[in-house]
Short mmCIF file of C-alpha atoms and ligand atoms in Angstrom, two decimals:
data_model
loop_
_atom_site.label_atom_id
_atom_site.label_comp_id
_atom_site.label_asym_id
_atom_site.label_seq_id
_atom_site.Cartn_x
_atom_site.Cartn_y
_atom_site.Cartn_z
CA UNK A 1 -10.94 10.28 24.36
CA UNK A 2 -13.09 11.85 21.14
CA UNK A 3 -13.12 9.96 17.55
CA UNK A 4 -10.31 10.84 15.96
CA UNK A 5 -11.43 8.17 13.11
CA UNK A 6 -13.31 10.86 10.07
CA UNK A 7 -14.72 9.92 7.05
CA UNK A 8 -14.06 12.71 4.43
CA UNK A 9 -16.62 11.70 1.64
CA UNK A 10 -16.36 15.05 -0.04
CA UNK A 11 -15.19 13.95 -3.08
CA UNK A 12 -18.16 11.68 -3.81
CA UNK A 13 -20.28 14.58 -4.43
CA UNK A 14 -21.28 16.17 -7.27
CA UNK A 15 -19.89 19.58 -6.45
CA UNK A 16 -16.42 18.48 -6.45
CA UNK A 17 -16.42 15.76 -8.88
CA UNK A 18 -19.19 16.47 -11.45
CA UNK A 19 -21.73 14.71 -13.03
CA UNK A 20 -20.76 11.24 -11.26
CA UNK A 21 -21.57 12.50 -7.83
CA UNK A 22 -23.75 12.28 -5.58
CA UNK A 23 -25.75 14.72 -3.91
CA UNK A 24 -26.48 15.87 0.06
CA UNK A 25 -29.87 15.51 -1.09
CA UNK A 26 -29.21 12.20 -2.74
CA UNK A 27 -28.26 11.14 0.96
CA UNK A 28 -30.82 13.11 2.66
CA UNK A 29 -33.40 11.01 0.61
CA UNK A 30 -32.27 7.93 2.23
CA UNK A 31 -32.57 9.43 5.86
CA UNK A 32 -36.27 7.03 6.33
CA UNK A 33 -34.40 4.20 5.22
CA UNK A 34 -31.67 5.05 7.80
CA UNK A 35 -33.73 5.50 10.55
CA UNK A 36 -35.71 2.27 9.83
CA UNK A 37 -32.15 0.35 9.82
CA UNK A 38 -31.21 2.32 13.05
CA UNK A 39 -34.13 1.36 14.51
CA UNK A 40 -34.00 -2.85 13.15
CA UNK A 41 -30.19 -3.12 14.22
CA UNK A 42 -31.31 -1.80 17.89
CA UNK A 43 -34.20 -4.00 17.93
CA UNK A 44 -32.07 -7.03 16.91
CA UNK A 45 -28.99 -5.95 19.28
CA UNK A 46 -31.71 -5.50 22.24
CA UNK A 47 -33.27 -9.18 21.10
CA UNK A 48 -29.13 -10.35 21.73
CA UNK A 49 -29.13 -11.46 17.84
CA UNK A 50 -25.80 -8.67 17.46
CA UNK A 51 -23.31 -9.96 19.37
CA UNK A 52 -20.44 -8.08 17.84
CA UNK A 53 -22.00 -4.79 19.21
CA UNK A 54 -21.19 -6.33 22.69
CA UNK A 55 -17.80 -7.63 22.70
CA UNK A 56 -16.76 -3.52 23.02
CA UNK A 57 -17.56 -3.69 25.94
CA UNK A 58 -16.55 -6.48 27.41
CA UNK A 59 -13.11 -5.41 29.35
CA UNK A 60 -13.41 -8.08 31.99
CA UNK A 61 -12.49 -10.87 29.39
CA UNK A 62 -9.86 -8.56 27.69
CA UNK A 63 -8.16 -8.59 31.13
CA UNK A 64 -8.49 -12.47 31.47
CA UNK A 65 -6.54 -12.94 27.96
CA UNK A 66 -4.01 -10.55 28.94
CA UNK A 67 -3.31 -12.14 32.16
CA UNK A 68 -3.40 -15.59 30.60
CA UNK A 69 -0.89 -14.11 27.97
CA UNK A 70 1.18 -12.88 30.06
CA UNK A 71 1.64 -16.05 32.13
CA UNK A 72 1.98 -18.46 29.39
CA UNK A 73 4.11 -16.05 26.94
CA UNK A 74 7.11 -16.89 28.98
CA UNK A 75 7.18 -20.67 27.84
CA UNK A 76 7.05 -20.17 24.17
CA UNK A 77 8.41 -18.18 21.47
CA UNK A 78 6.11 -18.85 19.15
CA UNK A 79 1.85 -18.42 18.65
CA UNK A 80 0.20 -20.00 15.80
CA UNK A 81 -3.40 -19.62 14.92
CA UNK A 82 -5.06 -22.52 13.37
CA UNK A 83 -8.07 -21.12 11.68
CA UNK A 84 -9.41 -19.67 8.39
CA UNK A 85 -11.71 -17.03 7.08
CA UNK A 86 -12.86 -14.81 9.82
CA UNK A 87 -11.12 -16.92 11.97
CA UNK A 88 -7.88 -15.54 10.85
CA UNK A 89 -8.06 -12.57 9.09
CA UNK A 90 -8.53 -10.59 11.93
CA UNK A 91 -5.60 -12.12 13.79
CA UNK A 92 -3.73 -10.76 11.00
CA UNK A 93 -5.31 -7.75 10.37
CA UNK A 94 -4.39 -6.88 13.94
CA UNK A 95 -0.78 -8.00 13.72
CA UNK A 96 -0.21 -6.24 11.14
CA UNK A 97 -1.62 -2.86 11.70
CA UNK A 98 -0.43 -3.26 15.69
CA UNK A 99 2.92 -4.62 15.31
CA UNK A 100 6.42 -4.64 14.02
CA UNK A 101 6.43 -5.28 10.25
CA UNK A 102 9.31 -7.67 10.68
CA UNK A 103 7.33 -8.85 13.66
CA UNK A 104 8.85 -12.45 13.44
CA UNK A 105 12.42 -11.26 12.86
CA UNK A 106 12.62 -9.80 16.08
CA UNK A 107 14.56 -11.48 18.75
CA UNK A 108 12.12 -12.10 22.22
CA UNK A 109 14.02 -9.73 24.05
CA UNK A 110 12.91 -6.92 20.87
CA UNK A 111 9.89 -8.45 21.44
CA UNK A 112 9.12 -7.75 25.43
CA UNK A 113 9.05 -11.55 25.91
CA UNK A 114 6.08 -11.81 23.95
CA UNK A 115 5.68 -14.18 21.01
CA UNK A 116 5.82 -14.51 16.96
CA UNK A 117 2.80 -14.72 15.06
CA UNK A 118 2.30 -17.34 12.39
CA UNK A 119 -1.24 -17.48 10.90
CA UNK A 120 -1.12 -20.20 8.51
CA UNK A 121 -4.45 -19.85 7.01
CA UNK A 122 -4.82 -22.48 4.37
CA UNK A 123 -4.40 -26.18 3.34
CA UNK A 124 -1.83 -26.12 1.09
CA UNK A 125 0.25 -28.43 2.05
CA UNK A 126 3.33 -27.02 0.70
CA UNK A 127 2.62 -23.60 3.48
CA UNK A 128 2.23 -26.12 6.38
CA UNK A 129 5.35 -28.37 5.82
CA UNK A 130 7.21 -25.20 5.48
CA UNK A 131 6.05 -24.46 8.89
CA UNK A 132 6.30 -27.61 10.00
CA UNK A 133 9.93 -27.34 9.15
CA UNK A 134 10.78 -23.54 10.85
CA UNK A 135 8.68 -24.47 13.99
CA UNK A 136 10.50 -25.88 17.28
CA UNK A 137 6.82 -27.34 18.37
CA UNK A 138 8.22 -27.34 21.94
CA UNK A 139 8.28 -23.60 21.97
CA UNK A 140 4.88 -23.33 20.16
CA UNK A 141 1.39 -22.44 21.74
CA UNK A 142 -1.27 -23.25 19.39
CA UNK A 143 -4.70 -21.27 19.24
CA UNK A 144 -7.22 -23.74 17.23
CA UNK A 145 -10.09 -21.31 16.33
CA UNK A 146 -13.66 -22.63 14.45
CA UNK A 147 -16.43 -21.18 15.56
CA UNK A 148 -18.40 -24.29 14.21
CA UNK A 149 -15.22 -26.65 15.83
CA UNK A 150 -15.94 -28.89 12.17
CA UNK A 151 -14.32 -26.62 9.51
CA UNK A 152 -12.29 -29.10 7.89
CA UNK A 153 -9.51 -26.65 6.78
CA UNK A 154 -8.97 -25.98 10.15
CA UNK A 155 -9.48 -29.18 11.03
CA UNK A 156 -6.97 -31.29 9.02
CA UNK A 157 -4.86 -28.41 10.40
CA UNK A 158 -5.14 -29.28 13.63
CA UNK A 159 -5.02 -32.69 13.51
CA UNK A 160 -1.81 -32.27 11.80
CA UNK A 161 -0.06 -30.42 14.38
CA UNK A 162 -1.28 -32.38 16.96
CA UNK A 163 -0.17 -35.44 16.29
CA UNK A 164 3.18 -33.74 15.46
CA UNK A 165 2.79 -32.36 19.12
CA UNK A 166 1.76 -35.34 20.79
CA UNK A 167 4.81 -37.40 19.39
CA UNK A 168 7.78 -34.95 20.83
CA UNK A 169 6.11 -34.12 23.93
CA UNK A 170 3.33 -37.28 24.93
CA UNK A 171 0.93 -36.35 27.52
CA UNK A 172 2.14 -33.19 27.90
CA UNK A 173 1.03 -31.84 24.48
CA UNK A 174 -2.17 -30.57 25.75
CA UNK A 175 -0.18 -27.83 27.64
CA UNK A 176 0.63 -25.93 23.73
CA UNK A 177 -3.10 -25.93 22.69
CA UNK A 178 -5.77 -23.20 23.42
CA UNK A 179 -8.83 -23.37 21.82
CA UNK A 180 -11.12 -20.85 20.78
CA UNK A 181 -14.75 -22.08 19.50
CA UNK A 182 -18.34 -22.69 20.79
CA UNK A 183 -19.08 -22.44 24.50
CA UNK A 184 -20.86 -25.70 24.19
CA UNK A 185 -21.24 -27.34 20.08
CA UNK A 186 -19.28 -29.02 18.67
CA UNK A 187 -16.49 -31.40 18.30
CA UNK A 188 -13.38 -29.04 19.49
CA UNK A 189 -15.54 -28.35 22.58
CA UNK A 190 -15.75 -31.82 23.28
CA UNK A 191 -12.15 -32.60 22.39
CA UNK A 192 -11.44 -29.10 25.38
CA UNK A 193 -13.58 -31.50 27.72
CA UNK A 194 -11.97 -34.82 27.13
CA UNK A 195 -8.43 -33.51 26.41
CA UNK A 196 -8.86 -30.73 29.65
CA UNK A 197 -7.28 -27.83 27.14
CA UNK A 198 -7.08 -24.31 28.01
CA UNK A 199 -10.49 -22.69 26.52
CA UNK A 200 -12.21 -19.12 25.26
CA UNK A 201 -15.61 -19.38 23.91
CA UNK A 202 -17.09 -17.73 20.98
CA UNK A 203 -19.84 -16.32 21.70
CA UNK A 204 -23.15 -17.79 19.88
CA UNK A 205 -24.45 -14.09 18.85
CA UNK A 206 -20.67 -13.42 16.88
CA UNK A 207 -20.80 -14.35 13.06
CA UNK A 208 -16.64 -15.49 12.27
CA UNK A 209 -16.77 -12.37 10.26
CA UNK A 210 -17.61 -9.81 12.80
CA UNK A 211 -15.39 -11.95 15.55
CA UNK A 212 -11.76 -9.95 15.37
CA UNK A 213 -12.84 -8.56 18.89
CA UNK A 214 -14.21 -11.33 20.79
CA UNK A 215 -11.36 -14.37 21.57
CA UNK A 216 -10.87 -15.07 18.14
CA UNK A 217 -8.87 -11.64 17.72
CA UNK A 218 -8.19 -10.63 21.35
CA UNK A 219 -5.62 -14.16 22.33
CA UNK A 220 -3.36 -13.75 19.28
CA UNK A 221 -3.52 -9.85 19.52
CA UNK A 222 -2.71 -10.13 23.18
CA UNK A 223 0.17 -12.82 23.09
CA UNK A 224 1.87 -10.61 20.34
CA UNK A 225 1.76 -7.50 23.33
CA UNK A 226 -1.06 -5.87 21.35
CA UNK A 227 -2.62 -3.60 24.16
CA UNK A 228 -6.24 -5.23 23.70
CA UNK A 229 -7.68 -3.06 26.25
CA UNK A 230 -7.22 0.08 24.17
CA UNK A 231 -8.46 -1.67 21.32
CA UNK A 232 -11.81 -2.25 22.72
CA UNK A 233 -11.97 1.25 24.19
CA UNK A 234 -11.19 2.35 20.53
CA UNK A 235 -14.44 0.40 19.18
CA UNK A 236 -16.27 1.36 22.37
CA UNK A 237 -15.82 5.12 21.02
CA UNK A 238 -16.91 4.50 17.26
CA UNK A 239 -19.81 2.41 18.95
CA UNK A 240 -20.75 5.89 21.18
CA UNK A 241 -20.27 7.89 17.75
CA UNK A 242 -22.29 6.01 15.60
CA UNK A 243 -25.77 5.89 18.42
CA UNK A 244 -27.54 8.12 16.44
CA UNK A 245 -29.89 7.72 13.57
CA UNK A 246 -29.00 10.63 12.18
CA UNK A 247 -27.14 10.10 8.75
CA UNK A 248 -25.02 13.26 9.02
CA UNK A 249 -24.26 12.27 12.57
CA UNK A 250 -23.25 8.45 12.22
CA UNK A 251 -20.45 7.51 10.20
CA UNK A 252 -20.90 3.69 10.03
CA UNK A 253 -24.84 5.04 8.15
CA UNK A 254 -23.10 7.68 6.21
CA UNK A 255 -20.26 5.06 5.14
CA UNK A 256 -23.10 2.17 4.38
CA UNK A 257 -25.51 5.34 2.51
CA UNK A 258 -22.59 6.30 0.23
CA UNK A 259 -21.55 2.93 -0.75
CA UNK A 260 -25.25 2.00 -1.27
CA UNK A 261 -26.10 4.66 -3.32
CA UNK A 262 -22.89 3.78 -5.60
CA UNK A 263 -23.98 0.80 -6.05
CA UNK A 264 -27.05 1.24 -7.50
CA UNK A 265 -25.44 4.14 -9.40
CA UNK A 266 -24.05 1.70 -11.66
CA UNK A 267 -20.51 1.80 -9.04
CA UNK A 268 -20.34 -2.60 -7.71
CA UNK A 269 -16.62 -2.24 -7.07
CA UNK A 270 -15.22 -0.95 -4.05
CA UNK A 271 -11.75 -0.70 -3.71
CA UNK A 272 -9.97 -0.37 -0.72
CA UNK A 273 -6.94 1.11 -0.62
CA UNK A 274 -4.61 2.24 2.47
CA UNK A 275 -1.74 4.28 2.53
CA UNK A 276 0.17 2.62 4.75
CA UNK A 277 1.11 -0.98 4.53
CA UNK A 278 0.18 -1.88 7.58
CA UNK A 279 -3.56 -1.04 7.04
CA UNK A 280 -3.34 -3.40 4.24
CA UNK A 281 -4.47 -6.39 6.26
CA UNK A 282 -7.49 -4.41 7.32
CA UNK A 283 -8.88 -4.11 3.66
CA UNK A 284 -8.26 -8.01 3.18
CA UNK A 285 -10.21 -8.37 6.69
CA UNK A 286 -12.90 -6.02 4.98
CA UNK A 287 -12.54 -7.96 1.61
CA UNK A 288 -14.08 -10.93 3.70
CA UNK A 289 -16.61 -8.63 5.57
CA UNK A 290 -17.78 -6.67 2.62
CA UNK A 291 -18.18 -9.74 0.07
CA UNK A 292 -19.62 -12.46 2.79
CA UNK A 293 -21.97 -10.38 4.25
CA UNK A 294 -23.46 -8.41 1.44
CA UNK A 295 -23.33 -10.76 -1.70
CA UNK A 296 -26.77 -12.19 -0.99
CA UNK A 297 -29.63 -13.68 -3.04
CA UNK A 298 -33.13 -11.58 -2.42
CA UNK A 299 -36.73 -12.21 -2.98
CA UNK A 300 -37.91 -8.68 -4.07
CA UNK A 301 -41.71 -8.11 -4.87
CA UNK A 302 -41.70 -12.26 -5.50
CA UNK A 303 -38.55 -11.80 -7.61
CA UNK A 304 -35.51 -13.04 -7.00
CA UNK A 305 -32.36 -10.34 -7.26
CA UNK A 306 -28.83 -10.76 -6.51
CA UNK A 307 -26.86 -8.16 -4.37
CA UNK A 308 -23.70 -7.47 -3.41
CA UNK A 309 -20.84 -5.04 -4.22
CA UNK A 310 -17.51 -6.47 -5.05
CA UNK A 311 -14.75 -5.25 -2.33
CA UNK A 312 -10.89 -4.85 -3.83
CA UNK A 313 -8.23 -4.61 -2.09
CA UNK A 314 -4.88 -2.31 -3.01
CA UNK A 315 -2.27 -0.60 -1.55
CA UNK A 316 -0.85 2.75 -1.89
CA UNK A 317 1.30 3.94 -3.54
CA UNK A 318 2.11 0.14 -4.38
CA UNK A 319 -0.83 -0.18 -6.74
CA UNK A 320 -0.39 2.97 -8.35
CA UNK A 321 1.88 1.17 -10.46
CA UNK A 322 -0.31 -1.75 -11.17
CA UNK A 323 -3.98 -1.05 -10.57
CA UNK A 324 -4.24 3.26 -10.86
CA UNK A 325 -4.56 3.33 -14.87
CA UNK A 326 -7.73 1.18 -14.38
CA UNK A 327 -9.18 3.30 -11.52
CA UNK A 328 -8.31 6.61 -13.99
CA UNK A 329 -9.63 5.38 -16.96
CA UNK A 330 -11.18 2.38 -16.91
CA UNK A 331 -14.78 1.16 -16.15
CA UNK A 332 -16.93 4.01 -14.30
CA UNK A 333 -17.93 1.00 -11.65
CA UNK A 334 -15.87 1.94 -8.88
CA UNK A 335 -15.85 4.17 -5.62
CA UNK A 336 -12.61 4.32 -4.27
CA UNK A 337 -12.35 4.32 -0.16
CA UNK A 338 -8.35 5.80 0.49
CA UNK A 339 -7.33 5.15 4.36
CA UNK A 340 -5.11 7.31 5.22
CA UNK A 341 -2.49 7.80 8.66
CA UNK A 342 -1.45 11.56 9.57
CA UNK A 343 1.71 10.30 11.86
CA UNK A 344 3.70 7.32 10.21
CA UNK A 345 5.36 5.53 13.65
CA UNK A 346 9.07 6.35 12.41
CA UNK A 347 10.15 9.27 10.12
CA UNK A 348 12.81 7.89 7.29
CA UNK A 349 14.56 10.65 5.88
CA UNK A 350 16.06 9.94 2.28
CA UNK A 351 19.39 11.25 1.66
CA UNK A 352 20.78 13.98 -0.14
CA UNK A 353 22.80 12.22 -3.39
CA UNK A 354 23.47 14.11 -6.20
CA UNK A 355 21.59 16.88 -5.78
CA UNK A 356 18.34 15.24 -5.86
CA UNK A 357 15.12 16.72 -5.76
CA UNK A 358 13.85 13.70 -3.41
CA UNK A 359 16.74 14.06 -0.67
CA UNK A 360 15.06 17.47 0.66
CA UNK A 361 12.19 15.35 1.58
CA UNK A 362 11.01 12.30 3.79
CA UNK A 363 9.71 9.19 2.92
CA UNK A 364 6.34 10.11 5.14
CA UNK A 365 6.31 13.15 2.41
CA UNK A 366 6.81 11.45 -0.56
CA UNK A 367 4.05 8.57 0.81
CA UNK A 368 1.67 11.74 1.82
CA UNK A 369 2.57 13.41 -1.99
CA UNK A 370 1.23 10.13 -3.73
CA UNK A 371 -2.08 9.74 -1.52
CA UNK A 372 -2.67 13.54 -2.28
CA UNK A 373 -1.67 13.35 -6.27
CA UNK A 374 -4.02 10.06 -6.67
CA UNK A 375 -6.74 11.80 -4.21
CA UNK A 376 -6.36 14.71 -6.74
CA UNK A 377 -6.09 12.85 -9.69
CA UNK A 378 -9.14 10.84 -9.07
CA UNK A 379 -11.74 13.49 -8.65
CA UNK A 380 -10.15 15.81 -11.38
CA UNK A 381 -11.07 12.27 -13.14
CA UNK A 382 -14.31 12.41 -11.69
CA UNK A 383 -14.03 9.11 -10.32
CA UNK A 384 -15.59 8.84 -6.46
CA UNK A 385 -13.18 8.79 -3.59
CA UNK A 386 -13.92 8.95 0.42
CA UNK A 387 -11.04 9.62 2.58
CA UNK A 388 -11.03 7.39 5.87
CA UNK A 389 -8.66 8.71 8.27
CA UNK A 390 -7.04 7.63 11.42
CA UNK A 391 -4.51 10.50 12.86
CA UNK A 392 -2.32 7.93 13.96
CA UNK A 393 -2.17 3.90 14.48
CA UNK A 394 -2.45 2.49 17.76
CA UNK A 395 -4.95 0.28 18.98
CA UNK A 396 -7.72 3.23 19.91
CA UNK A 397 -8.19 4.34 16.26
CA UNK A 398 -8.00 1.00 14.72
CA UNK A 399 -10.27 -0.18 17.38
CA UNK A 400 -12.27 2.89 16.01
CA UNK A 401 -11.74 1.77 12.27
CA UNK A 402 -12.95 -1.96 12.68
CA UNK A 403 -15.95 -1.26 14.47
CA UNK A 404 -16.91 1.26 12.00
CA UNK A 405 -16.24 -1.28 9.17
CA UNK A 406 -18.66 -3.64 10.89
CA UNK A 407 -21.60 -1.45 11.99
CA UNK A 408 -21.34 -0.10 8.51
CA UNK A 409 -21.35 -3.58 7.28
CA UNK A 410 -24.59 -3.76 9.21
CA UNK A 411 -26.20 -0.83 7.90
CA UNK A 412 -26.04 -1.41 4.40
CA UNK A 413 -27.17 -4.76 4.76
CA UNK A 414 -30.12 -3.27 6.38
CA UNK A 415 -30.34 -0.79 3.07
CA UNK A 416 -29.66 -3.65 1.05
CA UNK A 417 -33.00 -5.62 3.16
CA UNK A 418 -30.42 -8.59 3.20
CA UNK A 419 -29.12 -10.62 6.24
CA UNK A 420 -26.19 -9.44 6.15
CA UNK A 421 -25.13 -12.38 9.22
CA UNK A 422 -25.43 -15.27 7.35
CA UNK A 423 -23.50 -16.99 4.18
CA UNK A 424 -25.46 -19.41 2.52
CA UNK A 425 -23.67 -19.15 -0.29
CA UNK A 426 -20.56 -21.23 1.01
CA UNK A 427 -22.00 -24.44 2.15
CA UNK A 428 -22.62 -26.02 -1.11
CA UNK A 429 -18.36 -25.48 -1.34
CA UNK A 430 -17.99 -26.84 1.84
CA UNK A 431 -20.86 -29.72 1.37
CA UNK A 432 -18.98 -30.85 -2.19
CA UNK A 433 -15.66 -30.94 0.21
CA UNK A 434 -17.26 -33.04 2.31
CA UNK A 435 -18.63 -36.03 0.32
CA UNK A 436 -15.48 -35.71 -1.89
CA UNK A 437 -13.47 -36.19 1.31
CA UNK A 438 -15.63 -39.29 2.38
CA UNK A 439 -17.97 -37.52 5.26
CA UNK A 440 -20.76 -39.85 6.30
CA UNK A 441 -24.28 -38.03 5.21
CA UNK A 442 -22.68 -36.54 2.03
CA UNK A 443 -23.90 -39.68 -0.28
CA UNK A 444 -25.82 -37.56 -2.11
CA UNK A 445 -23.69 -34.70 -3.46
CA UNK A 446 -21.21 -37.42 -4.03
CA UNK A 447 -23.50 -39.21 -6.82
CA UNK A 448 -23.74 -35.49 -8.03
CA UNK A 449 -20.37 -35.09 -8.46
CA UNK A 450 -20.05 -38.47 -9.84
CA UNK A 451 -22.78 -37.64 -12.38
CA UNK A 452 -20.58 -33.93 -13.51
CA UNK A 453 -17.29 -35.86 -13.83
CA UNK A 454 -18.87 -38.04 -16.19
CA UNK A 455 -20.03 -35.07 -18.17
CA UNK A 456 -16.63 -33.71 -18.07
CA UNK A 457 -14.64 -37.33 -19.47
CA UNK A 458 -17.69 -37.19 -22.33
CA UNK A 459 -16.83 -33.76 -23.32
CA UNK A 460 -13.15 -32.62 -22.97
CA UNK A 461 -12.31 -28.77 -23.63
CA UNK A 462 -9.19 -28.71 -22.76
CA UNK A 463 -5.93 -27.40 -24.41
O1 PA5 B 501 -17.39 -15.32 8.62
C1 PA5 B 501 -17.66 -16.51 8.65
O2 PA5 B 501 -18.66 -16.94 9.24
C2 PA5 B 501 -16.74 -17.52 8.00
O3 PA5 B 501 -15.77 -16.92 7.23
C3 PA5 B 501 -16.07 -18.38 9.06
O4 PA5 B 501 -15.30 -17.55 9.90
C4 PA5 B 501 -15.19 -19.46 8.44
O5 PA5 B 501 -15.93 -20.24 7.55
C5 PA5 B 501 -14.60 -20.35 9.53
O6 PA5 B 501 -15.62 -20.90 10.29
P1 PA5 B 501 -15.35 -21.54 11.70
O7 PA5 B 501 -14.88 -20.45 12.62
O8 PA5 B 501 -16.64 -22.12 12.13
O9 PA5 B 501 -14.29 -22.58 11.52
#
């Protein structure tokens, strides 16, 4: 199988939208820098350091899930993944783009025997007593997924559930958890040890981010009947397509070199925005992927600079009734990345009533109509927009469409001359957590805070 993923970037450039685009020589003069990235993310995936640029090819563990899916989904109806940033967004990502909409609603027989998805990916406590309440544990399998095995979100989550588990079904519980973490860190890999759970690893080399194909993704994807083998094959192809350091010839560079060049034309924002509702979890997986990796504090020439372009998410033609005016004629900060399906699963025909202009059509037309008129609309505005299009979904061409999120990802992080792998940025959140919630070690940050709330009682600007 060819890509069938394209990236139509023709209306970033200056000949179809004016002054505010871009050039081919504009991205010809960033060919060096493209070849020096090509050249560092080989090095580093040759020195093992990108581990997300593996898990394509790694079809022998994509056959273990599926057989342990298929054995276990008999037991249960239901799958919930306990987890949280990119330890769930792919999960739902994938369910969404890969399954029924009404999913859940289904009964197991609509299903194929395989089971409901509930991603509960936050500590709200009202969200987890509501599942607590629709949730026959009995008939639950639960995926506990950290990377770290100490995120406390996902953590208290657990915990939770598990005692819940323990008390209706005793020794047995251990028979409704699978964990997904650290082949050998942490405290959930202890607790698989002790507690003799069912087990995937993360691998070490796989930043939570870049982790939707690895075990993180791959169990929920494959105990929902997502064919996970195709999905790799999918990424295996964009992986092929993108091998050369060519920017004309690699879409993840030329994706990464148009975005870049945006950026520093003044353009931070930028918005994703599918046609098709069940892309929609992909731009909140990107969202995550986009902001995470590239928002970065840099030393430049001895100077410090901060980085970073802000992703949005949106939906067509949903948010042409709630964000479009801004894109049209608001700030000139955005570039505008459309994704776009040629062959909608199901055809919905609207009826002829009265004579109506609309019951001559389709819904798939009148959806196609809107992407066109904004597409239109947009560069008559002069506002950048690339076209990212999949002819279909299945799990080859969003296999395709992942993987060419993340190498991009990669690429302009290599432009950017960030690490685009880490997040330092989050751990003072998740070090104020701790010492609020009583961690030993966290004395510190918890005179700090004490110090702050002071300041806050002294001064009160509140209304
Ligand atoms: O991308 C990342 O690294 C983060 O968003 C993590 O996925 C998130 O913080 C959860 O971490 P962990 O999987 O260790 O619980």
């Amino acid at each position: 199988m060819e890509r069938n993923v394209k990236i139509d970037y023709s209306n970033c450039l200056k000949a179809f939208i004016g002054e505010d685009g871009i050039s081919i020589e504009d991205i010809k003069a960033l060919q060096p820098k493209i070849s020096e990235a090509s050249e560092s993310i080989n090095q580093q995936k040759a020195r093992g350091k990108l581990g997300f640029m593996e898990l394509p090819y790694k079809d022998d563990l994509a056959k273990k899930i599926k057989t342990a899916a298929k054995k276990l989904s008999s037991k249960y109806e239901n799958f919930v993944v306990i987890g949280i940033g990119g330890s769930a967004l792919g999960n739902i990502a994938l369910q969404q783009a890969l399954r029924h909409p009404f999913w859940n609603l289904l009964d197991k027989k609509e299903r194929k025997g395989y089971l409901r998805l509930f991603v509960p990916d936050n500590v709200d406590p009202d969200l987890i007593s509501g599942l607590i309440d629709v949730l026959d544990v009995k008939k639950t399998l639960f995926n506990v997924i950290s990377k770290s095995g100490t995120t406390a979100e996902c953590m208290a989550n657990y915990f939770i559930l598990k005692s819940i588990l323990q008390k209706k079904l005793g020794k047995k519980y251990n028979e409704h958890i699978i964990v997904t973490t650290d082949a050998v860190k942490g405290y959930l890999r202890e607790t698989v040890i002790k507690e003799n759970l069912l087990s995937f690893e993360v691998p070490a080399n796989v930043g939570g981010r870049f982790s939707v194909l690895s075990p993180v993704g791959l169990i929920s994807a494959a105990f929902t009947g997502i064919d996970i083998e195709k999905l790799l094959n999918g990424a295996r192809i964009m992986d092929k397509a993108c091998s050369s350091d060519d920017v004309f010839k690699n879409p993840a560079a030329l994706y990464a070199t148009v975005q870049y060049l945006y950026y520093w034309l003044k353009r931070p924002m930028s918005v994703m925005m599918p046609y098709s509702n069940a892309l929609y979890g992909i731009a909140d997986w990107y969202r995550q992927l986009w902001a995470e990796s590239l928002g970065k504090e840099v030393n430049r020439r001895k100077e410090k600079i901060n980085v970073g372009p802000t992703p949005i998410k949106a939906l067509g033609a949903t948010d042409q009734h709630s964000q479009m005016q801004l894109y049209m004629e608001g700030p000139q900060d955005k570039v505008i990345t459309i994704l776009s399906v040629g062959k909608f699963n199901s055809t919905v025909k609207i009826p002829l009533i009265d004579g109506h202009y609309l019951g001559k059509h389709t819904l798939n037309e009148l959806l196609k109509s809107e992407e066109e008129a904004s597409r239109l609309a947009l560069t008559k505005a002069g506002r950048p927009n690339l076209t990212v299009s999949l002819p279909e979904i299945s799990p080859e061409t969003i296999g395709q469409l992942l993987y060419l999120l993340e190498l991009a990802t990669a690429y302009i992080g290599e432009l950017f001359d960030i690490n685009a792998f880490d997040q330092p940025g989050v751990e003072l959140g998740k070090q104020l957590t701790y010492a609020l919630m009583g961690r030993e070690g966290f004395e510190q940050q918890l005179s700090e805070i004490e110090a702050q709330k002071k300041k806050y009682k002294e001064n009160k600007y509140i209304i």
